Coordinates of C-alpha atoms in Angstrom, one line a residue:
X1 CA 53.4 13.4 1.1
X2 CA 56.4 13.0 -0.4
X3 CA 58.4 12.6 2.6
X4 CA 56.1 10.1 4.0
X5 CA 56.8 8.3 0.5
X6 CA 60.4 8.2 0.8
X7 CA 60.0 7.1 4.1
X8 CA 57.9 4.2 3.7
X9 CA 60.6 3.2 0.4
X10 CA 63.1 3.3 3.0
X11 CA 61.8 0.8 5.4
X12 CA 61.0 -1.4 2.6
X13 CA 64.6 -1.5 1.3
X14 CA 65.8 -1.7 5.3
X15 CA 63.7 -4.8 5.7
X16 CA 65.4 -6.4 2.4
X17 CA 68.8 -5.3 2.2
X18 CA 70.8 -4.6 6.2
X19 CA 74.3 -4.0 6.5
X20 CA 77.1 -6.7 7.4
X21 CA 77.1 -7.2 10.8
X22 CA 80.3 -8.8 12.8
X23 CA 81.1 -11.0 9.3
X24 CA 84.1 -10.7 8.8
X25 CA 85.8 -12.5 5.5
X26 CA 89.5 -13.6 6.1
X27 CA 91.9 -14.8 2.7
X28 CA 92.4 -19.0 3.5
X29 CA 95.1 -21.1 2.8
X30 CA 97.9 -19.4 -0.1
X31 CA 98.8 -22.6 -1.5
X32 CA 97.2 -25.9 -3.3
X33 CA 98.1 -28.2 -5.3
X34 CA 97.0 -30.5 -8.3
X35 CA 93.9 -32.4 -7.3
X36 CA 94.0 -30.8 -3.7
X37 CA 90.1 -31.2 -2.1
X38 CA 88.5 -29.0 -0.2
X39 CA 91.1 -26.1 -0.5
X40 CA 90.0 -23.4 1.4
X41 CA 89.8 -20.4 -0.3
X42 CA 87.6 -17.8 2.1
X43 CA 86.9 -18.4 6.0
X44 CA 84.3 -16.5 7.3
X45 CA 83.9 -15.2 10.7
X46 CA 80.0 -15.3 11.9
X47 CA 78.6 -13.0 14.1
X48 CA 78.7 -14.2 18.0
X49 CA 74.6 -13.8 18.1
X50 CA 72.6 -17.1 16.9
X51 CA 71.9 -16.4 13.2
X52 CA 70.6 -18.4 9.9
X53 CA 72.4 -18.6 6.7
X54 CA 70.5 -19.2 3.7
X55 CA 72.8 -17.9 0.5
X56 CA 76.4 -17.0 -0.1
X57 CA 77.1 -14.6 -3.4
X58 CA 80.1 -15.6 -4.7
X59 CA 82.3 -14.0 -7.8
X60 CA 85.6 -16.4 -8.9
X61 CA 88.2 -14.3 -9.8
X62 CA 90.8 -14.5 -12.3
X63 CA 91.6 -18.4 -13.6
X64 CA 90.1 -19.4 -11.1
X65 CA 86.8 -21.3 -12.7
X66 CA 89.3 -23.5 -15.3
X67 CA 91.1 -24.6 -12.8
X68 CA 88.6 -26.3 -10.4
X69 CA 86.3 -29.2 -10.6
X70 CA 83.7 -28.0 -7.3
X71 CA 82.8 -25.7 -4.6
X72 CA 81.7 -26.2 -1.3
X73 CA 80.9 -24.2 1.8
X74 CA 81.3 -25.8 5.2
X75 CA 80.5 -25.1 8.8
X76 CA 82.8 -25.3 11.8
X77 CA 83.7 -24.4 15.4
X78 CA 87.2 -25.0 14.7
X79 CA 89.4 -22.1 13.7
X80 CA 91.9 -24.3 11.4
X81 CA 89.3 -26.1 8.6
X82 CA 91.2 -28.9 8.1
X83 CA 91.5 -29.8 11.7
X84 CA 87.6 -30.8 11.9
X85 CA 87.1 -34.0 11.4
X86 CA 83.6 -33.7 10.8
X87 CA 82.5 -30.7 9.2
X88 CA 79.0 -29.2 8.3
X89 CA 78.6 -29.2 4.4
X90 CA 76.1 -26.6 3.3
X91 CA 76.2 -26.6 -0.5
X92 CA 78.3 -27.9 -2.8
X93 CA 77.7 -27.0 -6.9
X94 CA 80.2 -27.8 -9.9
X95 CA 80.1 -24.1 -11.5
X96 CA 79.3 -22.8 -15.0
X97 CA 80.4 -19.8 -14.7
X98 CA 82.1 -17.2 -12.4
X99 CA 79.1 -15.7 -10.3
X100 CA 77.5 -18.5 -8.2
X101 CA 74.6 -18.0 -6.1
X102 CA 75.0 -20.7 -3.2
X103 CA 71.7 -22.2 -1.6
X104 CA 72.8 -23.1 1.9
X105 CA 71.6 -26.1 3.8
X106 CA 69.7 -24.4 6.4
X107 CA 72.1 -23.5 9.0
X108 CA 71.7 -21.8 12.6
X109 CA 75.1 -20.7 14.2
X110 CA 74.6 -20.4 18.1
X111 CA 78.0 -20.0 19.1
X112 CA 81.2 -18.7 17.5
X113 CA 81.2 -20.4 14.1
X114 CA 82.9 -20.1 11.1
X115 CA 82.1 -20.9 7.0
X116 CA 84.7 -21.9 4.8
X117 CA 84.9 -21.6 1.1
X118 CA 86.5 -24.4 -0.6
X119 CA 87.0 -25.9 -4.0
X120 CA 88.1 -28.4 -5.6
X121 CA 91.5 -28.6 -7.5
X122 CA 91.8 -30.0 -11.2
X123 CA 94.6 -32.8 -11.5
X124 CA 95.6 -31.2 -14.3
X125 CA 95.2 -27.3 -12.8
X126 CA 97.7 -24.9 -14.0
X127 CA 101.0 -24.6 -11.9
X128 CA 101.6 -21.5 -11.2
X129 CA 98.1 -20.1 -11.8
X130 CA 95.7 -18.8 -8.8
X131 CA 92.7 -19.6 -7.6
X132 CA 90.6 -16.4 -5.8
X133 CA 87.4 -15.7 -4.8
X134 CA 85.1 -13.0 -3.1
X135 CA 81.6 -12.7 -1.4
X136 CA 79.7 -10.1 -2.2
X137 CA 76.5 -10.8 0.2
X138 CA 74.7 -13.5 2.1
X139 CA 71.0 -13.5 3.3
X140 CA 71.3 -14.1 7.0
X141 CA 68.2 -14.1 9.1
X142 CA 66.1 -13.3 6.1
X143 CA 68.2 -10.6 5.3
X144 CA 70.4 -9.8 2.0
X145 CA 73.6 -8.7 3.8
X146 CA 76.5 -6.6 2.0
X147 CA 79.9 -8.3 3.0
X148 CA 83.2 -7.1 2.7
X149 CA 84.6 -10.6 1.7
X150 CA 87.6 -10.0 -1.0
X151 CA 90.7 -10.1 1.3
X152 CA 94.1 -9.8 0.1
X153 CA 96.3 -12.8 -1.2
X154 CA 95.3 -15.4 -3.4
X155 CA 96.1 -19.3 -3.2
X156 CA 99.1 -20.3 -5.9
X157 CA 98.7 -23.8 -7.3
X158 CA 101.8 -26.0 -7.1
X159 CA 102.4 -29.5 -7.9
X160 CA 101.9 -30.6 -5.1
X161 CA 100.9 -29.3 -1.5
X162 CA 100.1 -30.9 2.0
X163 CA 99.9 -29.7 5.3
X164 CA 101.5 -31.5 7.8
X165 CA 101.6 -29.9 11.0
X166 CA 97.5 -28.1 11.7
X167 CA 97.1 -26.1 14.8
X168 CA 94.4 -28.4 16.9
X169 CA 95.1 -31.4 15.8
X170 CA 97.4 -34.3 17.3
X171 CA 96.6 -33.1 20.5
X172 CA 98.7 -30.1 20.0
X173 CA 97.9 -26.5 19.4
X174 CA 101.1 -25.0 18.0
X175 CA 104.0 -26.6 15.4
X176 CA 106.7 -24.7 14.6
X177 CA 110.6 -25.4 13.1
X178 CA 110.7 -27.1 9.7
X179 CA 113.3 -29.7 9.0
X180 CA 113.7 -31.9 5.8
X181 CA 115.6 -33.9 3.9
X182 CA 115.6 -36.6 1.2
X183 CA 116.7 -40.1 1.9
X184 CA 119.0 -42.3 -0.3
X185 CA 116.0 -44.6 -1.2
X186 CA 114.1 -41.3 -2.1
X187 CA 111.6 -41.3 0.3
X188 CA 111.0 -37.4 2.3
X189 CA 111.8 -36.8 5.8
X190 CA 110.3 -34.2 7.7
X191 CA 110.7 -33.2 11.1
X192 CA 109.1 -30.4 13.5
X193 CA 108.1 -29.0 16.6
X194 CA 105.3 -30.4 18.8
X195 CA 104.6 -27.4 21.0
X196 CA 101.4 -28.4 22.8
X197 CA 99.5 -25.3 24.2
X198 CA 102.9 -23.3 24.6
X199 CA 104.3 -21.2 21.8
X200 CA 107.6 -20.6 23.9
X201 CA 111.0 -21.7 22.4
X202 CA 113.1 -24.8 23.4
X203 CA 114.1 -24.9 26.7
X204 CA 111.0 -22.9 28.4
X205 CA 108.1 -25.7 28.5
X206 CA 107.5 -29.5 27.2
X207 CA 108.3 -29.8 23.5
X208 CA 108.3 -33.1 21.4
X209 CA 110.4 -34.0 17.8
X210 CA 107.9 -35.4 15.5
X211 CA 108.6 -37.0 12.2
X212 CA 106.6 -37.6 9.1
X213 CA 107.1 -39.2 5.8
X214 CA 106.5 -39.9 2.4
X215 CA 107.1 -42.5 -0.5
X216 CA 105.4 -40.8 -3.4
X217 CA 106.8 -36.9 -3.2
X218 CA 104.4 -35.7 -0.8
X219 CA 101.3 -36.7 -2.3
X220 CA 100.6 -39.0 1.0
X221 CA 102.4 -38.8 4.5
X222 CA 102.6 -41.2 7.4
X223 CA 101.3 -40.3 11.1
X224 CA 102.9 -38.0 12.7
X225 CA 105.9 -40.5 14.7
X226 CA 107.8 -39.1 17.9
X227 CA 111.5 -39.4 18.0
X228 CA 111.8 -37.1 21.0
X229 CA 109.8 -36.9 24.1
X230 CA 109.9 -33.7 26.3
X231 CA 109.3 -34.6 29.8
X232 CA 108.7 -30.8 31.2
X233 CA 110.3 -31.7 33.9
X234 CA 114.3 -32.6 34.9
X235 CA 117.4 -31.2 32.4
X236 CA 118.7 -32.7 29.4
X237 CA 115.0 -34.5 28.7
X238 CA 113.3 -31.5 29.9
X239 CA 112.2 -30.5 26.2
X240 CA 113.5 -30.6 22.7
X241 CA 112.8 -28.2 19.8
X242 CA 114.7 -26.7 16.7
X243 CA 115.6 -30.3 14.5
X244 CA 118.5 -30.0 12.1
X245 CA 118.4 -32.9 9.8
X246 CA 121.1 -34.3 7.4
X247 CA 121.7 -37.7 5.3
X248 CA 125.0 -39.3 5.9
X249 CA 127.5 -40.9 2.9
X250 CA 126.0 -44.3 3.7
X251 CA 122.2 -43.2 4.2
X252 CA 122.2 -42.6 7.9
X253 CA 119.7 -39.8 8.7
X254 CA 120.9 -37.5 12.0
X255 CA 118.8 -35.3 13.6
X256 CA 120.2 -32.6 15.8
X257 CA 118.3 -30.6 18.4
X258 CA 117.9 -28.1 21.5
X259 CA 117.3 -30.3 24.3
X260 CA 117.3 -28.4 28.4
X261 CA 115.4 -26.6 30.8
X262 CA 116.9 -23.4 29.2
X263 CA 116.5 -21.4 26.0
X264 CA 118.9 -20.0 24.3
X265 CA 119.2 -16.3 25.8
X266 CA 118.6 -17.7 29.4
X267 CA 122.0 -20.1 28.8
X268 CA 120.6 -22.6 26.7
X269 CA 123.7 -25.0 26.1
X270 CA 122.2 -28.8 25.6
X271 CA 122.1 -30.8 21.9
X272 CA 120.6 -33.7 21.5
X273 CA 121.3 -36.6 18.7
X274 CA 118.9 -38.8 17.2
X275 CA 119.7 -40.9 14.2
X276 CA 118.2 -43.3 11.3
X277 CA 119.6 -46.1 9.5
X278 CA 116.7 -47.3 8.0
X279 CA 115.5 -44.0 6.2
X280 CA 113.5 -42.2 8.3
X281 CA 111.1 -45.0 9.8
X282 CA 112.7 -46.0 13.4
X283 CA 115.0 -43.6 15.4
X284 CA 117.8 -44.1 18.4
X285 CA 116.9 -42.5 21.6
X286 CA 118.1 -38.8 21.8
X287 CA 122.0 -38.9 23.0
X288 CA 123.5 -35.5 25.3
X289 CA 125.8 -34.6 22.4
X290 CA 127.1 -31.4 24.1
X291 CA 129.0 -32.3 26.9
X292 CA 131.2 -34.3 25.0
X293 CA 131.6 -30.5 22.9
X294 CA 131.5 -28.1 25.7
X295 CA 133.3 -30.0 28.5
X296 CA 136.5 -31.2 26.3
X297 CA 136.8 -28.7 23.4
X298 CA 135.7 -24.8 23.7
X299 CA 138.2 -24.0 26.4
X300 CA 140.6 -24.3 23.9
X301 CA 138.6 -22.2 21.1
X302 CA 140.5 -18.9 20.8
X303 CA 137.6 -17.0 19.4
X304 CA 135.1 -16.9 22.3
X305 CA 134.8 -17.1 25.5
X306 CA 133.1 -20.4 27.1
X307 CA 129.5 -20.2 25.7
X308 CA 126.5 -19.0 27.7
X309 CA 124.3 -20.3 25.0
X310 CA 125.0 -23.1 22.3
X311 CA 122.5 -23.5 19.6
X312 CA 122.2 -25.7 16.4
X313 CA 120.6 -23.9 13.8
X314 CA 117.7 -26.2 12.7
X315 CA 116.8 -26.8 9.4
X316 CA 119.3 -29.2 7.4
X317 CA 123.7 -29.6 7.7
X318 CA 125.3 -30.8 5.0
X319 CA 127.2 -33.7 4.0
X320 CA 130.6 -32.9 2.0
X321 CA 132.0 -35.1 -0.8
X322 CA 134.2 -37.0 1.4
X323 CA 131.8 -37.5 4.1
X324 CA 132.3 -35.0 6.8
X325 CA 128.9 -34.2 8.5
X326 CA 128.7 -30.0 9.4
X327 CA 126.4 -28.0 11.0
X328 CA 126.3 -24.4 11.7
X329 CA 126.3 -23.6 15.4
X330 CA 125.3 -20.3 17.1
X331 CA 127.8 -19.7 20.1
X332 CA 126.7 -16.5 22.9
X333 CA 129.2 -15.8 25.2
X334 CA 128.0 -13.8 28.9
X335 CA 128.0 -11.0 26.8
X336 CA 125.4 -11.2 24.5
X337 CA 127.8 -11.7 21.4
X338 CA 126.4 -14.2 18.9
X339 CA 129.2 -16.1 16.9
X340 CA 129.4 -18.8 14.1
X341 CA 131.3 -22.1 14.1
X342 CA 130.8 -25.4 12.7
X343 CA 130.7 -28.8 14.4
X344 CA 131.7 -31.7 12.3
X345 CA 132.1 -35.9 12.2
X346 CA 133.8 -37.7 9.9
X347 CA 132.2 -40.9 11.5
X348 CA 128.3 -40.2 10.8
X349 CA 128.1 -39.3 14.2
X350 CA 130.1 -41.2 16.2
X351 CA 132.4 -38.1 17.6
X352 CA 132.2 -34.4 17.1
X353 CA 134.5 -31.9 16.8
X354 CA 133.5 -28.1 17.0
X355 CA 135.7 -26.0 15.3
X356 CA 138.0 -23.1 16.7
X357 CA 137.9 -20.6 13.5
X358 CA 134.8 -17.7 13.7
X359 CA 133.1 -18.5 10.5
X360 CA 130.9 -15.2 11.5
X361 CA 130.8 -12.5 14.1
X362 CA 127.5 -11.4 15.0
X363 CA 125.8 -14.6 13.9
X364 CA 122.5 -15.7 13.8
X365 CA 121.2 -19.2 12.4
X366 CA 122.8 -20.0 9.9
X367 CA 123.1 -22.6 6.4
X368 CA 126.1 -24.0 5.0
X369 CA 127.1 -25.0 1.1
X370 CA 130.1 -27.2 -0.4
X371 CA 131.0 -24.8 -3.7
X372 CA 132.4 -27.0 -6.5
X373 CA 136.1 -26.5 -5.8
X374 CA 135.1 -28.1 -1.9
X375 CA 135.1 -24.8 -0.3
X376 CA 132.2 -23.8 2.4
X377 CA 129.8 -21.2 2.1
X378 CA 127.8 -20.1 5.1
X379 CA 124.6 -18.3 4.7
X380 CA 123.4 -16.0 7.5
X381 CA 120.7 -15.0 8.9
X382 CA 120.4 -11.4 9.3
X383 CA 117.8 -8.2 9.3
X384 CA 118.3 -6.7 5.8
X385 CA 121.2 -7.9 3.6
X386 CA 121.8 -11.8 4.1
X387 CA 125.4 -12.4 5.8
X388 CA 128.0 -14.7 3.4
X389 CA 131.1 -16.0 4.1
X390 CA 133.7 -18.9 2.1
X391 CA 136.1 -20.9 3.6
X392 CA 139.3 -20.0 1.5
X393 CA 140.5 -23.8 0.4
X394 CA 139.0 -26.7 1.7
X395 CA 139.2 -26.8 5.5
X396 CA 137.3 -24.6 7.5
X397 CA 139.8 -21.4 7.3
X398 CA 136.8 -18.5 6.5
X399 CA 137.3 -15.4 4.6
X400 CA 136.5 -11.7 5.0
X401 CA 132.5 -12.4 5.7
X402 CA 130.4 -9.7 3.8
X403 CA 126.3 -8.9 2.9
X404 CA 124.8 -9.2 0.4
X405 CA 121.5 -6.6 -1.1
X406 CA 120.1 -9.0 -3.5
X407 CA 118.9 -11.2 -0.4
X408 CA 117.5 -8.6 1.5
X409 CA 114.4 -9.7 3.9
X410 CA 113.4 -10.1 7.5
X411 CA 115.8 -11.5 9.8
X412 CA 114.7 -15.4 9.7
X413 CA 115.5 -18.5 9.3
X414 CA 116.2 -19.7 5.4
X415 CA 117.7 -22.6 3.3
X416 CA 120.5 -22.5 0.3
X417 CA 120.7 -25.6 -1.7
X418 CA 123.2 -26.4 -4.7
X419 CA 120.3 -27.9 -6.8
X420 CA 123.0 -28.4 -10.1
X421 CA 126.5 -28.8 -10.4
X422 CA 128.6 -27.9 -13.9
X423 CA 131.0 -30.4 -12.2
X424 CA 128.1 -33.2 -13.2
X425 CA 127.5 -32.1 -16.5
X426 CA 124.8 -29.4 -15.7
X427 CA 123.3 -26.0 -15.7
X428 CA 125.0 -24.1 -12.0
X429 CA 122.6 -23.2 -10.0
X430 CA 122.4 -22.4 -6.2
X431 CA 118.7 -21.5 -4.7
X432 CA 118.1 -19.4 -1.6
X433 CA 114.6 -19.4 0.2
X434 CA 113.7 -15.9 2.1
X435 CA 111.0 -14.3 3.3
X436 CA 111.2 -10.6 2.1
X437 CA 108.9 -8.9 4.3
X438 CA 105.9 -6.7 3.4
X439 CA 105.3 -3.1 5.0
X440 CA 102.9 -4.5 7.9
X441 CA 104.5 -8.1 8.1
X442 CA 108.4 -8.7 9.2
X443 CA 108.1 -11.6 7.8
X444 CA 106.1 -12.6 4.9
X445 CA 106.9 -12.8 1.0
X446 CA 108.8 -16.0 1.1
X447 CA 110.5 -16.2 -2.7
X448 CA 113.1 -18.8 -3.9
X449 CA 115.9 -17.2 -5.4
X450 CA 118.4 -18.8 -7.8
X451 CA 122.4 -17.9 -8.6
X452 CA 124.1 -19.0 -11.6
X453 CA 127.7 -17.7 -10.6
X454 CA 128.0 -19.3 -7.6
X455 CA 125.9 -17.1 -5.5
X456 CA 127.4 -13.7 -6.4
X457 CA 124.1 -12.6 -7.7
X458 CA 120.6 -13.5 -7.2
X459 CA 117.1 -13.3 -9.5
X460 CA 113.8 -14.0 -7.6
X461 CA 112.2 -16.8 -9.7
X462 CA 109.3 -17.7 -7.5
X463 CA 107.4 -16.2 -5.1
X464 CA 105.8 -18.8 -2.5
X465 CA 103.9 -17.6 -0.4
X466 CA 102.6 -13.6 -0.8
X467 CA 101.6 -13.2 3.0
X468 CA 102.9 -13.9 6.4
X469 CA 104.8 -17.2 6.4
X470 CA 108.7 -17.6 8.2
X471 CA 111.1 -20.6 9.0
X472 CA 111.7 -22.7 5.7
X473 CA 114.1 -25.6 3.8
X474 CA 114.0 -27.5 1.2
X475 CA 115.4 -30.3 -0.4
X476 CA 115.9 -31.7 -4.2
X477 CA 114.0 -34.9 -5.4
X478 CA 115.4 -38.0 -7.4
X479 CA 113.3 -36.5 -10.6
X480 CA 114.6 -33.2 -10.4
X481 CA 111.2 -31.7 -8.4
X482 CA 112.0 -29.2 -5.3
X483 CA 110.6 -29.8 -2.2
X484 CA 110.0 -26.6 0.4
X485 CA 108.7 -27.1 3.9
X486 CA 108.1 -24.2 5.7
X487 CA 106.2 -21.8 8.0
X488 CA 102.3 -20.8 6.8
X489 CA 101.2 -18.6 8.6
X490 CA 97.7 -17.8 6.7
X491 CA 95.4 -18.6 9.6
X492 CA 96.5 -15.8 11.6
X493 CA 99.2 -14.5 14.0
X494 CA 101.6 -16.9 15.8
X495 CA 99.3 -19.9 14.1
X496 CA 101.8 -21.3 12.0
X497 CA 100.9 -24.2 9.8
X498 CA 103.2 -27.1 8.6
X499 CA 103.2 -26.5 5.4
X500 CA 105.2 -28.2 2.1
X501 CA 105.1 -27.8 -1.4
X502 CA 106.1 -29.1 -4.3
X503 CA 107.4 -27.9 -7.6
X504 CA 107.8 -30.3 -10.8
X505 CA 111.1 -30.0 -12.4
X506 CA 109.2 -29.1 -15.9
X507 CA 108.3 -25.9 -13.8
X508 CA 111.2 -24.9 -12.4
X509 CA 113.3 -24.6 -15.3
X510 CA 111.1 -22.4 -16.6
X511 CA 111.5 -20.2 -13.9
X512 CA 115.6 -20.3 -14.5
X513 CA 115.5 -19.0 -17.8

């Protein structure tokens, strides 16, 4: 009798309570800012048989409740929430407290469909803070279902946060290569890859140079605007890919990039030049920059042999106090062997000159830094300790190039900015972006880093972004707020999102002391 008992209990709690079935609960975005809507904070994978939805358990997690105004759950085929334009809405509450018990809309999913979790940022949220949250169960087909939903990660409030390149939207499935700067009338600059459907490098498929903008710090941004047109077809306009961006002494904006029907390893060895007088908002055709490099000048270099691979490293140059432009080049010879030089104009653009001295032997891409006393700095990528090396006066004579431990990451793509100079009156501090890599990520962790003794040592003052995230640069505002644009790559393996912060200048010297 008593088995028969136990039995029957167990068929009761079966028909109540079943276990999770193909739900799977991914972390969303990592980042928000003040008064963001519709954040997404959980995206959840339904199962691939037709099901109904009719409650979402939901605990918020740390500060989480003081810091947001709503919460909402969404439908959507789309695997990147913010690049449906129409999404389902199921509930949306204003909570009272931090377990919430969300009545859905009824819902049937029939096809593979996702939910998203979102809230609603405070204007006045804490910078800094984070906003979490987990599912605990959901009733789905009648049924109260355990779910593993509290992921890993959290999403860090900033000042401000936008995404400006979204897998799926534009007509283009994957963005990659960040490039920013800010222009003499203040306004942002950004410019990226367009990659269609093909996550291959420059020089192996059709890629565009897009450009947005904004006039109020990133709050708003214009539509995305091409400056260079791939063609996937022919040589020099074959494709373009990897923009370097830099402001000139009287506000010209030039934008460097890969152009060809070859990357880099397979003897990649065009640049093209765009440029901007008016800020950002119309742009020259692209020019063949290299052959007037290449044909007339490396011959004569003493340092390498004639290149099989040229490559700008993208990101930003630099503009030096008497108005040379420089970027940092990556120079392969047959051999495999990467080297550093610089390219510089003293016209804004009008002629080049690539320089003969190594600034690094066994390069990679590479950021470059006018010290106080007018000397150069070169930051390099490399896997581990970041590569260094200083010019020893003012023209491009380098040093004995060393590593450095403090700066120790994935090999990637960074930025070093002077964001202070004593020589104005002010606190000396240099900032390094890296991504510092976690045991099952090579690249992920991106922190900003700050030197006060002109980058001998380092202190991490921020992490970013916690998970997977790569490429980044940044740039300092009129009003003393940082701007970092950068790789996000929350939503998954090679799905990199656009992605760029703010942080006021309030909070950042905070993080100096």
């Amino acid at each position: 009798m008593l088995n028969k008992i136990l039995l029957l209990f167990t068929c009761l709690i079966s028909a109540t309570v079943t276990q999770a079935a193909d739900v799977t609960v991914f972390q969303g975005y990592q980042t928000t800012g003040q008064g963001n809507r519709n954040s997404v904070l959980l995206k959840i994978k339904m199962p691939k048989d037709s099901v109904f939805i009719r409650t979402m358990n939901v605990t918020l997690k740390g500060n989480t409740l003081k810091n947001i105004e709503g919460i909402k759950v969404y439908q959507s085929t789309f695997n990147d929430f913010p690049a449906d334009p129409h999404p389902q809405c199921l509930a949306a509450i204003k909570p009272k407290g931090n377990r919430l018990q969300l009545k859905l809309k009824a819902s049937k999913t029939n096809k593979p469909a996702f939910l998203f979790l979102t809230a609603d940022v405070c204007k006045n949220a804490t910078q800094g803070d984070s906003l979490d949250a987990k599912i605990t169960s959901m009733v789905i087909n009648g049924h109260l279902t355990p779910v593993e939903g509290d992921p890993a990660y959290a999403q860090k409030i900033f000042k401000t946060q936008h995404f400006l390149g979204v897998p799926d939207t534009y007509g283009s499935h994957y963005y990659r290569i960040p490039a920013m700067v800010v222009a003499h009338d203040g306004s942002i600059v950004t410019a990226f890859d367009k990659r269609f459907n093909n996550l291959g490098d420059a020089g192996s498929h059709r890629i565009d140079l897009v450009v947005r903008r904004s006039i109020d710090n990133g709050c708003t941004w214009t539509e995305p605007l091409t400056i260079a047109q791939g063609q996937g077809q022919g040589t020099f306009d074959f494709g373009f890919g990897d923009p370097a961006l830099v402001v000139t002494k009287s506000g010209r904006i030039i934008c460097l990039s890969c152009a060809g029907n070859k990357n880099f390893w397979d003897g990649q060895a065009d640049v093209a030049m765009m440029y901007s007088d008016d800020n950002g908002k119309t742009w020259t055709q692209p020019a063949d920059l290299v052959h007037q490099l290449l044909d007339n000048q490396v011959d004569t270099m003493t340092n390498a042999l004639r290149p099989y691979g040229f490559f700008v490293t993208s990101g930003r140059g630099i503009c030096t106090t008497d108005g040379t432009v420089m970027f940092a080049c990556n120079y392969k010879n047959a051999k495999g062997v990467i080297r550093e030089f610089i390219m510089y104009s003293k016209d804004e653009g009008k002629h080049w000159t690539l320089d003969g001295n190594l600034a690094y032997l066994r390069a990679d891409e590479s950021k470059l830094l006018q010290m106080n006393d007018g000397r150069i700095m070169v930051s390099v990528r490399q896997k581990g300790a970041r590569g260094f090396n200083m010019t020893k006066t003012k023209e491009l004579d380098w040093g004995q190039q060393w590593r450095n431990g403090m700066l120790s990451g994935a090999a990637c793509n960074a930025d070093i900015l002077y964001y202070s100079r004593e020589t104005e009156g002010k606190e000396d501090i240099i900032l390094h972006t890296i991504p510092l890599t976690i045991p099952s990520l090579q690249r992920a962790n991106l922190c900003l880093f700050a030197s006060k003794d002109a980058g001998k040592t380092w202190k991490n003052i921020c992490q970013l972004q916690a998970g997977a995230a790569s490429y980044s640069t940044m740039d300092r505002l009129p009003d003393g707020s940082l701007a970092i644009f950068y790789e996000d790559e929350s939503n998954g393996v090679d799905n990199w999102t656009m992605n760029y912060i703010l942080i006021d200048s309030k909070s950042l010297l905070k993080m100096f002391q």
